[in-house]
Amino acid sequence: MAESLSQTKGRRGSSMDEPELFSHGSSSLLSEDQLLCSICLDVFTDPVTTPCGHNFCNSCLTQCWYKSQHCHCPLCKEKFTKRPELKINITLREVADHFKKKSGSDKPEVLCDACSGEKLKALKSCLDCCATFCKIHLEPHNHVSKFKKHKLINPVENLEDYICQKHERALELFCRDDQTCVCQFCTETDHKNHNTVSIEEESRERKTQLVETQTDVQQMIQDRLKRIKEIKHSVEQSKRSTEREKADSVEVFTDMIHCIERSQAELLKVMEEMQKAAERQAEGLIKELEKEISVLKRRDTELEQLSHTEEHLHLLQIYSSMCSPLHTKNWTEISINNDMSGDTVRTALSQLKQNLIEKLTKTLNDKLKETELKRIQQYAVDVTLDPDTAHPKLILSADGKQVTHGDTRQNLPETPRKFNTCPCVLGNQSFSSGRFYYEVQVRGKTDWELGVATENINRKGKITLKPQNGFWTLWLRNKNQYEALSVPPVPLTLREKVEVVGVFVDYEEGLVSFYDVKSKSHIYSFTGQTFTKKLYPYFSPCNNKEGKNSAPLIIS
């Protein structure tokens, strides 16, 4: 007797838990399918191996060969000239028994119907005997000729479900017309001339279908796991974007606070200077008043003395000079020039307020433009030019980052992807979802075209740039004539000449936007578009114009 699986596990020094050894998944060490007998479609009982390498239950194969004149493999149909001597595959039996123990640990044991005393655990159920037997009572089915023909299956409690209730025979066939299990007698009566196959064959086909269905289900699981991963990634991107925007907002309001603080400091400084000026004026006026008071006091003293003098001649001589008015200011019309009150202060505060509003507005606009550009620049992608789409007069740099218009048409093969009339070229990269952004230097050019185009655009002959034709573009003509090529074209008035153009696309939102990177300002947006095909970056340096427009377009 071979040593048991538990003894083997103990000797090896590690346990062989069912989750590690068995699984229904494809990546496991052993799957349940590998332990099923293809005759009874149940886990092996006393498995034996044929010369062709297939495994079956000993009793199942013995019955199969007993009913046949020739010995052959029930699975691959290989014939054997001599009946092979069958021996129990001990290792496979231990593995199968271990699997039965694990998979059947929660199921009630099926007991032998023939045991009179203490009922033993059943080994097989016989469909012909309509009874379930233990190993001892099953012996006749292995040795007695008439019992060897009986149909044995793994022990079941509901044995009546495997018996035809009308003919009390084993359900060995499957009627495909009526989609039901039948016995041999049924095919001669109610199911005569119906399409019937063995239960084993039908089961194999159904299992194949189940495997296909399982494959579809597993693919659906993988698709949903992928979608979960995409959603989580989107949330992470949104979180990072929110953190950046929060930081930018803090920066904006910090600058605004600093601007307010500077304006407040300026106002306080002006008010302080005005107060000091008033104090200096008051000090000067006080000094003048004190000087006049001194003069007046001397005159008062002199008049007092003259009013008591006995020198009549002297009084008459100086009387006129003593009674003449003194040269003093009319202090009733003189006041402190206190600019800290009234209309002057209101005017100063109004001017400071206006300056503050202008500074805050400029600071806010600059920061918002900078924040918006920062936000879309996080979607920057590496774009290179596709030489297979370039017009023959266009010259591309080796790194695919620059394009210029040459005067000579290059001798290049004509292909469906190449522009043959308009001096255009597409990017190598295509986009069918999400957001992307790239920048192009247009410095020194008098004419250019930039934007995105769909993969199915017309590339031969004259091309009209408009969304209906698959183009969302901006162009420059005659040094300073900018237009967005919608229907109709939209003339654009820009404060300064654009040197670097930023192109931003949100595929799902149907948005194509253009930016002046240097001034961080928005130029134009196509909104509410519907994209269903791949989008490619689109470039045209336009004609050379005898060297006047020879500067390249440079992807930065």
Coordinates of C-alpha atoms in Angstrom, one line a residue:
M1 CA 0.0 0.0 0.0
A2 CA 1.4 3.4 -1.0
E3 CA 2.0 5.9 1.7
S4 CA -0.8 8.3 2.2
L5 CA -0.7 11.9 1.0
S6 CA -0.7 13.2 4.6
Q7 CA 2.4 11.0 5.3
T8 CA 4.0 12.3 2.1
K9 CA 3.3 15.9 3.2
G10 CA 4.8 15.2 6.7
R11 CA 7.9 13.8 5.2
R12 CA 8.5 16.7 2.9
G13 CA 8.1 19.1 5.8
S14 CA 5.5 21.4 4.3
S15 CA 1.8 21.3 4.1
M16 CA 0.0 21.1 0.8
D17 CA -3.0 23.3 1.4
E18 CA -5.8 23.1 -1.1
P19 CA -5.7 26.8 -2.2
E20 CA -2.1 26.3 -3.1
L21 CA -2.5 22.8 -4.9
F22 CA -5.9 23.2 -6.4
S23 CA -7.7 26.0 -8.1
H24 CA -10.3 26.7 -10.8
G25 CA -7.9 29.3 -12.3
S26 CA -5.5 28.7 -15.1
S27 CA -2.4 29.7 -13.1
S28 CA -2.8 27.1 -10.4
L29 CA -0.6 24.0 -10.0
L30 CA -3.6 21.6 -10.6
S31 CA -7.1 22.4 -11.7
E32 CA -10.2 20.4 -11.0
D33 CA -10.5 19.5 -14.7
Q34 CA -7.2 17.6 -14.5
L35 CA -8.7 15.3 -11.9
L36 CA -11.9 14.4 -13.7
C37 CA -12.5 11.1 -15.4
S38 CA -13.7 11.7 -18.9
I39 CA -16.0 8.7 -18.7
C40 CA -17.9 9.4 -15.4
L41 CA -17.0 13.0 -15.5
D42 CA -16.2 12.9 -11.8
V43 CA -13.0 13.0 -9.7
F44 CA -10.9 9.9 -10.2
T45 CA -11.5 6.8 -8.1
D46 CA -8.5 4.4 -8.2
P47 CA -7.2 6.0 -11.4
V48 CA -5.3 3.9 -14.0
T49 CA -3.3 5.2 -16.9
T50 CA -3.5 3.9 -20.5
P51 CA -0.4 3.4 -22.7
C52 CA -1.4 6.6 -24.6
G53 CA -1.1 8.6 -21.3
H54 CA -4.8 9.2 -20.4
N55 CA -6.2 8.6 -17.0
F56 CA -9.6 7.0 -16.1
C57 CA -11.3 5.5 -13.1
N58 CA -10.4 1.8 -12.9
S59 CA -14.0 0.7 -12.8
C60 CA -15.0 3.1 -15.6
L61 CA -12.3 1.8 -17.9
T62 CA -13.0 -1.8 -17.0
Q63 CA -16.7 -1.4 -17.8
C64 CA -15.9 0.4 -21.1
W65 CA -13.6 -2.4 -22.3
Y66 CA -15.9 -5.1 -21.1
K67 CA -18.6 -3.8 -23.4
S68 CA -16.3 -3.5 -26.4
Q69 CA -14.7 -6.2 -28.6
H70 CA -11.5 -4.1 -28.9
C71 CA -9.6 -2.2 -26.3
H72 CA -9.1 1.5 -27.1
C73 CA -8.7 4.8 -25.3
P74 CA -12.2 6.3 -24.7
L75 CA -10.7 9.8 -25.0
C76 CA -8.3 9.7 -28.0
K77 CA -9.7 6.5 -29.5
E78 CA -6.2 4.9 -29.9
K79 CA -6.6 1.1 -30.3
F80 CA -4.5 -1.4 -28.4
T81 CA -3.8 -4.8 -30.0
K82 CA -3.4 -6.4 -26.6
R83 CA -5.4 -5.5 -23.5
P84 CA -3.0 -3.4 -21.3
E85 CA -2.4 -4.5 -17.8
L86 CA -3.8 -1.7 -15.7
K87 CA -2.3 -0.7 -12.4
I88 CA -3.5 2.0 -10.0
N89 CA -1.7 5.3 -10.4
I90 CA -0.9 5.7 -6.7
T91 CA 0.3 9.4 -6.8
L92 CA -2.7 10.5 -8.9
R93 CA -5.0 8.5 -6.6
E94 CA -3.6 10.3 -3.5
V95 CA -4.0 13.7 -5.2
A96 CA -7.5 12.9 -6.3
D97 CA -8.4 11.6 -2.8
H98 CA -6.9 14.8 -1.3
F99 CA -9.0 16.9 -3.7
K100 CA -12.2 14.9 -2.7
K101 CA -11.4 15.5 0.9
K102 CA -10.9 19.2 0.4
S103 CA -13.9 19.8 -2.0
G104 CA -16.2 17.4 -0.1
S105 CA -15.4 18.5 3.4
D106 CA -18.6 20.5 3.7
K107 CA -20.8 17.9 2.0
P108 CA -22.5 15.1 3.9
E109 CA -21.1 11.6 3.2
V110 CA -23.1 9.2 1.0
L111 CA -23.5 5.9 2.8
C112 CA -23.7 2.3 1.5
D113 CA -27.3 1.0 0.9
A114 CA -26.2 -2.6 1.3
C115 CA -24.6 -2.4 4.8
S116 CA -26.9 -3.9 7.4
G117 CA -25.1 -2.8 10.5
E118 CA -23.0 0.4 10.7
K119 CA -23.2 1.8 7.2
L120 CA -19.9 2.5 5.6
K121 CA -19.0 5.3 3.3
A122 CA -20.1 4.7 -0.3
L123 CA -17.6 4.3 -3.1
K124 CA -19.9 4.1 -6.2
S125 CA -23.5 4.3 -7.1
C126 CA -24.9 1.7 -9.7
L127 CA -27.5 3.0 -12.1
D128 CA -28.5 -0.5 -13.0
C129 CA -28.9 -1.7 -9.4
C130 CA -30.4 1.6 -8.3
A131 CA -28.2 1.4 -5.2
T132 CA -25.1 2.9 -3.7
F133 CA -22.3 0.6 -2.5
C134 CA -19.2 0.8 -0.3
K135 CA -15.9 -0.7 -1.4
I136 CA -16.8 -4.2 0.0
H137 CA -20.2 -4.4 -1.5
L138 CA -19.0 -3.0 -4.8
E139 CA -16.6 -6.0 -5.3
P140 CA -19.1 -8.1 -7.4
H141 CA -19.2 -5.2 -10.0
N142 CA -15.4 -5.7 -10.5
H143 CA -15.5 -9.6 -10.8
V144 CA -18.9 -10.9 -11.6
S145 CA -19.6 -10.8 -15.4
K146 CA -23.2 -9.7 -15.3
F147 CA -22.4 -6.9 -12.9
K148 CA -19.4 -5.6 -14.9
K149 CA -21.8 -4.3 -17.5
H150 CA -23.5 -2.1 -15.0
K151 CA -23.1 1.7 -15.1
L152 CA -21.2 3.0 -12.1
I153 CA -20.9 6.7 -11.1
N154 CA -19.5 8.4 -8.1
P155 CA -21.8 8.1 -5.1
V156 CA -24.8 10.4 -5.0
E157 CA -27.7 10.7 -2.6
N158 CA -30.3 11.5 -5.2
L159 CA -29.7 8.4 -7.3
E160 CA -33.3 8.6 -8.7
D161 CA -32.3 11.7 -10.7
Y162 CA -29.9 9.5 -12.7
I163 CA -32.6 6.9 -13.5
C164 CA -35.3 7.2 -16.2
Q165 CA -38.5 7.3 -14.2
K166 CA -40.5 5.7 -17.1
H167 CA -38.2 2.8 -18.0
E168 CA -36.2 2.5 -14.7
R169 CA -33.0 2.5 -16.7
A170 CA -29.8 4.5 -16.5
L171 CA -29.9 7.9 -18.2
E172 CA -27.0 7.4 -20.5
L173 CA -28.0 9.5 -23.5
F174 CA -28.9 13.1 -24.2
C175 CA -31.6 14.1 -26.6
R176 CA -30.6 17.3 -28.4
D177 CA -34.0 17.8 -30.0
D178 CA -35.8 17.9 -26.6
Q179 CA -32.7 19.0 -24.5
T180 CA -33.2 16.2 -21.9
C181 CA -31.4 13.1 -20.6
V182 CA -32.9 9.8 -21.8
C183 CA -32.3 6.1 -21.4
Q184 CA -31.7 3.6 -24.2
F185 CA -35.3 2.5 -24.2
C186 CA -36.4 6.2 -24.7
T187 CA -34.6 6.3 -28.0
E188 CA -36.8 3.4 -29.2
T189 CA -40.1 5.1 -28.1
D190 CA -40.7 8.8 -27.4
H191 CA -37.4 9.9 -28.7
K192 CA -37.1 7.6 -31.7
N193 CA -35.2 9.2 -34.7
H194 CA -34.1 12.1 -32.4
N195 CA -30.6 13.4 -32.4
T196 CA -29.1 11.7 -29.3
V197 CA -25.6 11.5 -28.1
S198 CA -23.9 10.0 -25.0
I199 CA -24.2 12.0 -21.9
E200 CA -20.4 12.1 -21.8
E201 CA -20.1 13.6 -25.3
E202 CA -22.8 16.2 -24.5
S203 CA -21.1 17.0 -21.2
R204 CA -17.8 17.5 -22.9
E205 CA -19.3 19.9 -25.4
R206 CA -21.1 21.8 -22.6
K207 CA -17.9 22.0 -20.7
T208 CA -16.2 23.4 -23.7
Q209 CA -18.9 26.0 -24.0
L210 CA -18.6 26.7 -20.3
V211 CA -14.8 27.2 -20.7
E212 CA -15.6 29.7 -23.6
T213 CA -18.2 31.5 -21.4
Q214 CA -15.7 31.5 -18.6
T215 CA -13.1 33.0 -20.9
D216 CA -15.6 35.7 -21.8
V217 CA -16.4 36.4 -18.2
Q218 CA -12.8 36.5 -17.3
Q219 CA -12.2 39.0 -20.1
M220 CA -15.1 41.1 -18.8
I221 CA -13.5 41.0 -15.3
Q222 CA -10.2 42.1 -16.8
D223 CA -11.9 44.9 -18.7
R224 CA -13.6 46.1 -15.6
L225 CA -10.4 45.8 -13.5
K226 CA -8.7 47.9 -16.2
R227 CA -11.5 50.4 -16.1
I228 CA -11.2 50.6 -12.3
K229 CA -7.4 51.2 -12.7
E230 CA -8.2 54.0 -15.3
I231 CA -10.8 55.6 -12.9
K232 CA -8.3 55.5 -10.0
H233 CA -5.6 57.0 -12.3
S234 CA -8.1 59.7 -13.4
V235 CA -8.9 60.4 -9.7
E236 CA -5.2 60.6 -8.9
Q237 CA -4.6 63.0 -11.8
S238 CA -7.6 65.1 -10.7
K239 CA -6.2 65.1 -7.2
R240 CA -2.8 66.3 -8.4
S241 CA -4.4 68.9 -10.6
T242 CA -6.5 70.1 -7.7
E243 CA -3.4 70.3 -5.4
R244 CA -1.6 72.3 -8.1
E245 CA -4.6 74.6 -8.6
K246 CA -4.9 75.1 -4.8
A247 CA -1.3 76.0 -4.7
D248 CA -1.7 78.4 -7.6
S249 CA -4.8 80.0 -5.9
V250 CA -2.8 80.5 -2.7
E251 CA -0.1 82.1 -4.7
V252 CA -2.6 84.4 -6.5
F253 CA -4.2 85.5 -3.3
T254 CA -0.9 85.9 -1.6
D255 CA 0.2 88.3 -4.3
M256 CA -3.1 90.1 -4.0
I257 CA -2.6 90.5 -0.2
H258 CA 1.0 91.7 -0.8
C259 CA -0.4 94.2 -3.4
I260 CA -3.0 95.4 -0.9
E261 CA -0.4 95.7 1.9
R262 CA 1.9 97.7 -0.4
S263 CA -1.0 100.0 -1.3
Q264 CA -1.9 100.4 2.3
A265 CA 1.7 101.2 3.2
E266 CA 1.7 103.8 0.4
L267 CA -1.5 105.3 1.7
L268 CA -0.2 105.5 5.3
K269 CA 3.0 107.0 4.0
V270 CA 1.1 109.7 2.1
M271 CA -1.1 110.4 5.1
E272 CA 2.0 110.6 7.3
E273 CA 3.8 113.0 4.9
M274 CA 0.7 115.2 4.7
Q275 CA 0.5 115.3 8.5
K276 CA 4.2 116.2 8.8
A277 CA 3.7 119.0 6.2
A278 CA 0.8 120.4 8.2
E279 CA 2.9 120.3 11.4
R280 CA 5.8 122.0 9.6
Q281 CA 3.4 124.8 8.3
A282 CA 2.0 125.2 11.8
E283 CA 5.5 125.6 13.3
G284 CA 6.3 128.3 10.8
L285 CA 3.1 130.2 11.5
I286 CA 3.6 129.9 15.2
K287 CA 7.1 131.4 14.9
E288 CA 5.7 134.3 12.9
L289 CA 2.9 134.9 15.4
E290 CA 5.3 134.8 18.3
K291 CA 7.6 137.3 16.5
E292 CA 4.6 139.7 15.9
I293 CA 3.5 139.2 19.5
S294 CA 7.0 140.4 20.6
V295 CA 6.7 143.5 18.4
L296 CA 3.3 144.2 19.7
K297 CA 4.4 143.8 23.3
R298 CA 7.1 146.4 22.7
R299 CA 4.6 148.8 21.2
D300 CA 2.3 148.2 24.1
T301 CA 5.0 149.0 26.5
E302 CA 6.0 152.1 24.6
L303 CA 2.4 153.3 24.5
E304 CA 2.0 152.7 28.2
Q305 CA 5.0 154.9 28.9
L306 CA 3.9 157.7 26.6
S307 CA 0.5 157.8 28.1
H308 CA 2.1 158.9 31.5
T309 CA 4.9 161.1 30.2
E310 CA 5.2 164.8 31.2
E311 CA 7.4 165.5 28.2
H312 CA 4.9 167.1 26.0
L313 CA 7.2 168.1 23.2
H314 CA 8.6 164.6 22.9
L315 CA 5.0 163.1 22.9
L316 CA 4.0 165.4 20.1
Q317 CA 7.2 164.6 18.1
I318 CA 6.7 160.8 18.1
Y319 CA 2.9 160.6 18.3
S320 CA 2.4 160.1 14.5
S321 CA 4.9 157.1 14.4
M322 CA 3.5 155.5 17.5
C323 CA -0.1 155.6 16.2
S324 CA 0.7 154.4 12.7
P325 CA -0.4 150.8 12.1
L326 CA 2.1 148.0 12.4
H327 CA 3.0 145.8 9.4
T328 CA 1.4 142.5 10.5
K329 CA -0.5 139.7 8.7
N330 CA -4.3 139.4 8.6
W331 CA -4.3 136.2 10.6
T332 CA -8.1 135.7 10.2
E333 CA -7.6 134.6 6.6
I334 CA -4.6 132.3 7.4
S335 CA -5.2 128.7 8.3
I336 CA -3.3 125.4 8.5
N337 CA -3.2 123.7 5.1
N338 CA -4.4 120.4 6.6
D339 CA -4.9 118.1 3.5
M340 CA -6.0 115.2 5.8
S341 CA -9.6 116.2 5.6
G342 CA -12.2 117.2 3.1
D343 CA -12.1 116.9 -0.6
T344 CA -8.3 116.6 -0.8
V345 CA -8.2 113.4 1.3
R346 CA -11.1 112.0 -0.6
T347 CA -9.4 112.7 -3.9
A348 CA -6.1 111.1 -2.7
L349 CA -8.0 108.1 -1.4
S350 CA -9.9 107.8 -4.7
Q351 CA -6.6 107.9 -6.7
L352 CA -5.0 105.3 -4.4
K353 CA -8.1 103.1 -4.7
Q354 CA -8.0 103.3 -8.4
N355 CA -4.3 102.5 -8.5
L356 CA -5.0 99.6 -6.2
I357 CA -7.8 98.2 -8.3
E358 CA -5.6 98.5 -11.4
K359 CA -2.7 96.7 -9.7
L360 CA -5.0 94.0 -8.3
T361 CA -6.7 93.5 -11.6
K362 CA -3.3 93.2 -13.4
T363 CA -1.9 90.9 -10.8
L364 CA -5.0 88.7 -10.8
N365 CA -5.2 88.5 -14.6
D366 CA -1.5 87.7 -14.9
K367 CA -1.7 85.0 -12.3
L368 CA -4.9 83.5 -13.7
K369 CA -3.3 83.4 -17.2
E370 CA -0.2 81.8 -15.8
T371 CA -2.3 79.3 -13.8
E372 CA -4.4 78.3 -16.8
L373 CA -1.3 77.8 -18.9
K374 CA 0.4 75.8 -16.2
R375 CA -2.7 73.7 -15.9
I376 CA -2.8 72.8 -19.6
Q377 CA 1.0 72.4 -19.9
Q378 CA 0.8 69.4 -17.6
Y379 CA -0.8 67.5 -20.6
A380 CA 2.3 68.3 -22.8
V381 CA 3.2 65.4 -25.2
D382 CA 6.3 64.7 -27.3
V383 CA 5.3 65.5 -30.9
T384 CA 7.5 64.8 -34.0
L385 CA 6.8 65.3 -37.7
D386 CA 5.8 62.4 -40.0
P387 CA 7.9 62.6 -43.2
D388 CA 5.5 60.2 -44.9
T389 CA 2.8 62.9 -44.9
A390 CA 5.0 65.9 -45.8
H391 CA 4.6 67.8 -49.0
P392 CA 7.6 67.3 -51.3
K393 CA 8.7 70.9 -50.9
L394 CA 8.9 70.7 -47.2
I395 CA 12.3 70.0 -45.5
L396 CA 12.2 68.2 -42.1
S397 CA 15.0 68.2 -39.6
A398 CA 16.6 64.8 -38.6
D399 CA 15.0 64.9 -35.2
G400 CA 11.5 65.6 -36.7
K401 CA 11.1 68.8 -34.7
Q402 CA 11.5 71.5 -37.5
V403 CA 10.0 72.1 -40.9
T404 CA 10.8 74.7 -43.5
H405 CA 9.5 75.3 -47.1
G406 CA 12.1 74.7 -49.8
D407 CA 11.9 76.1 -53.3
T408 CA 12.7 72.8 -55.0
R409 CA 10.2 69.9 -55.1
Q410 CA 12.0 66.8 -53.9
N411 CA 11.7 63.6 -55.9
L412 CA 9.7 61.5 -53.5
P413 CA 7.3 58.6 -54.2
E414 CA 3.6 59.6 -54.2
T415 CA 1.6 57.9 -51.4
P416 CA -2.0 58.2 -50.2
R417 CA -0.8 59.7 -46.9
K418 CA 1.3 62.5 -48.5
F419 CA 0.0 66.1 -49.2
N420 CA 0.7 66.8 -52.8
T421 CA -0.5 70.4 -53.3
C422 CA -0.7 72.3 -49.9
P423 CA 2.6 72.6 -48.0
C424 CA 1.4 70.6 -45.0
V425 CA 2.7 67.9 -42.7
L426 CA 1.1 65.9 -39.8
G427 CA 2.6 64.7 -36.6
N428 CA 3.6 61.1 -36.0
Q429 CA 1.5 60.9 -32.9
S430 CA -2.3 60.3 -32.9
F431 CA -4.8 60.8 -30.1
S432 CA -8.3 59.3 -29.7
S433 CA -9.0 60.2 -26.1
G434 CA -8.0 62.4 -23.2
R435 CA -6.1 65.7 -23.4
F436 CA -2.8 66.7 -25.0
Y437 CA -0.8 69.9 -25.5
Y438 CA 2.2 70.9 -27.6
E439 CA 4.0 74.2 -28.4
V440 CA 5.3 75.5 -31.7
Q441 CA 7.8 78.4 -32.2
V442 CA 6.6 80.7 -35.1
R443 CA 9.1 83.5 -34.5
G444 CA 10.3 85.3 -37.6
K445 CA 7.5 84.0 -39.9
T446 CA 5.0 86.0 -42.0
D447 CA 2.7 83.1 -42.7
W448 CA 1.9 79.8 -40.9
E449 CA -0.9 77.3 -40.1
L450 CA -1.2 75.3 -36.9
G451 CA -3.8 73.0 -35.2
V452 CA -5.1 69.4 -35.4
A453 CA -6.7 67.3 -38.1
T454 CA -8.5 64.0 -38.4
E455 CA -6.8 60.9 -40.0
N456 CA -9.3 60.8 -42.9
I457 CA -8.7 64.4 -44.2
N458 CA -8.3 65.1 -47.9
R459 CA -4.6 65.3 -48.7
K460 CA -4.7 65.8 -52.4
G461 CA -5.3 69.0 -54.4
K462 CA -6.6 72.2 -52.9
I463 CA -7.6 72.0 -49.2
T464 CA -10.1 74.1 -47.3
L465 CA -9.3 74.4 -43.6
K466 CA -12.5 74.2 -41.6
P467 CA -13.9 71.8 -39.0
Q468 CA -16.4 70.3 -41.4
N469 CA -13.4 69.0 -43.4
G470 CA -11.6 67.7 -40.3
F471 CA -9.4 70.7 -39.6
W472 CA -9.3 72.9 -36.4
T473 CA -6.6 75.5 -37.2
L474 CA -5.3 79.0 -36.7
W475 CA -3.2 80.9 -39.3
L476 CA -1.2 84.0 -39.8
R477 CA -1.1 85.9 -43.1
N478 CA 0.9 89.0 -44.1
K479 CA 2.8 89.3 -40.8
N480 CA -0.1 90.4 -38.6
Q481 CA -3.4 89.0 -39.9
Y482 CA -4.5 86.3 -37.5
E483 CA -7.6 84.2 -38.1
A484 CA -9.3 81.2 -36.6
L485 CA -10.5 79.1 -39.5
S486 CA -14.0 78.3 -38.4
V487 CA -17.1 78.9 -40.6
P488 CA -17.0 81.8 -41.2
P489 CA -13.3 82.6 -40.3
V490 CA -12.9 84.7 -37.2
P491 CA -10.4 87.6 -37.4
L492 CA -8.3 87.9 -34.3
T493 CA -6.8 91.1 -32.8
L494 CA -3.7 90.4 -30.8
R495 CA -1.8 93.0 -28.7
E496 CA 1.6 91.8 -29.8
K497 CA 3.0 89.4 -32.4
V498 CA 2.9 85.8 -31.3
E499 CA 6.3 84.0 -31.1
V500 CA 5.3 80.6 -29.6
V501 CA 1.8 79.0 -30.0
G502 CA 0.4 76.5 -27.6
V503 CA -2.2 74.0 -28.9
F504 CA -4.4 72.2 -26.3
V505 CA -7.0 69.5 -27.1
D506 CA -9.6 67.9 -24.8
Y507 CA -10.9 65.0 -26.9
E508 CA -14.0 64.2 -24.8
E509 CA -15.0 67.9 -24.3
G510 CA -14.6 68.6 -28.0
L511 CA -12.2 71.5 -27.3
V512 CA -9.3 72.9 -29.3
S513 CA -7.6 75.9 -27.8
F514 CA -4.7 78.1 -28.9
Y515 CA -2.5 80.2 -26.5
D516 CA 0.2 82.8 -26.8
V517 CA 2.8 81.2 -24.6
K518 CA 5.0 84.3 -24.1
S519 CA 2.2 86.5 -22.8
K520 CA 0.4 83.5 -21.3
S521 CA -2.8 84.7 -22.9
H522 CA -5.6 82.8 -24.6
I523 CA -6.0 83.3 -28.4
Y524 CA -9.0 81.3 -29.5
S525 CA -11.0 78.1 -28.8
F526 CA -13.1 75.8 -30.9
T527 CA -15.8 74.5 -28.5
G528 CA -18.6 72.0 -28.6
Q529 CA -16.9 69.8 -31.3
T530 CA -17.5 66.1 -31.7
F531 CA -14.5 63.9 -32.3
T532 CA -14.9 60.3 -33.4
K533 CA -11.6 59.6 -35.2
K534 CA -8.0 59.9 -34.4
L535 CA -6.6 63.5 -34.2
Y536 CA -3.1 64.4 -35.5
P537 CA -1.1 67.6 -34.9
Y538 CA -1.2 69.7 -38.1
F539 CA 1.6 72.1 -39.4
S540 CA 2.2 74.3 -42.4
P541 CA 5.1 76.7 -42.7
C542 CA 3.4 78.1 -45.8
N543 CA 5.4 79.2 -48.9
N544 CA 8.9 80.6 -48.7
K545 CA 8.0 83.9 -50.4
E546 CA 11.5 84.3 -51.8
G547 CA 13.1 84.1 -48.4
K548 CA 10.7 86.4 -46.6
N549 CA 9.0 83.5 -44.8
S550 CA 12.0 81.1 -44.6
A551 CA 12.0 80.7 -40.8
P552 CA 11.1 77.2 -39.7
L553 CA 8.3 76.0 -37.5
I554 CA 9.9 74.5 -34.5
I555 CA 8.2 72.1 -32.1
S556 CA 9.4 73.1 -28.7

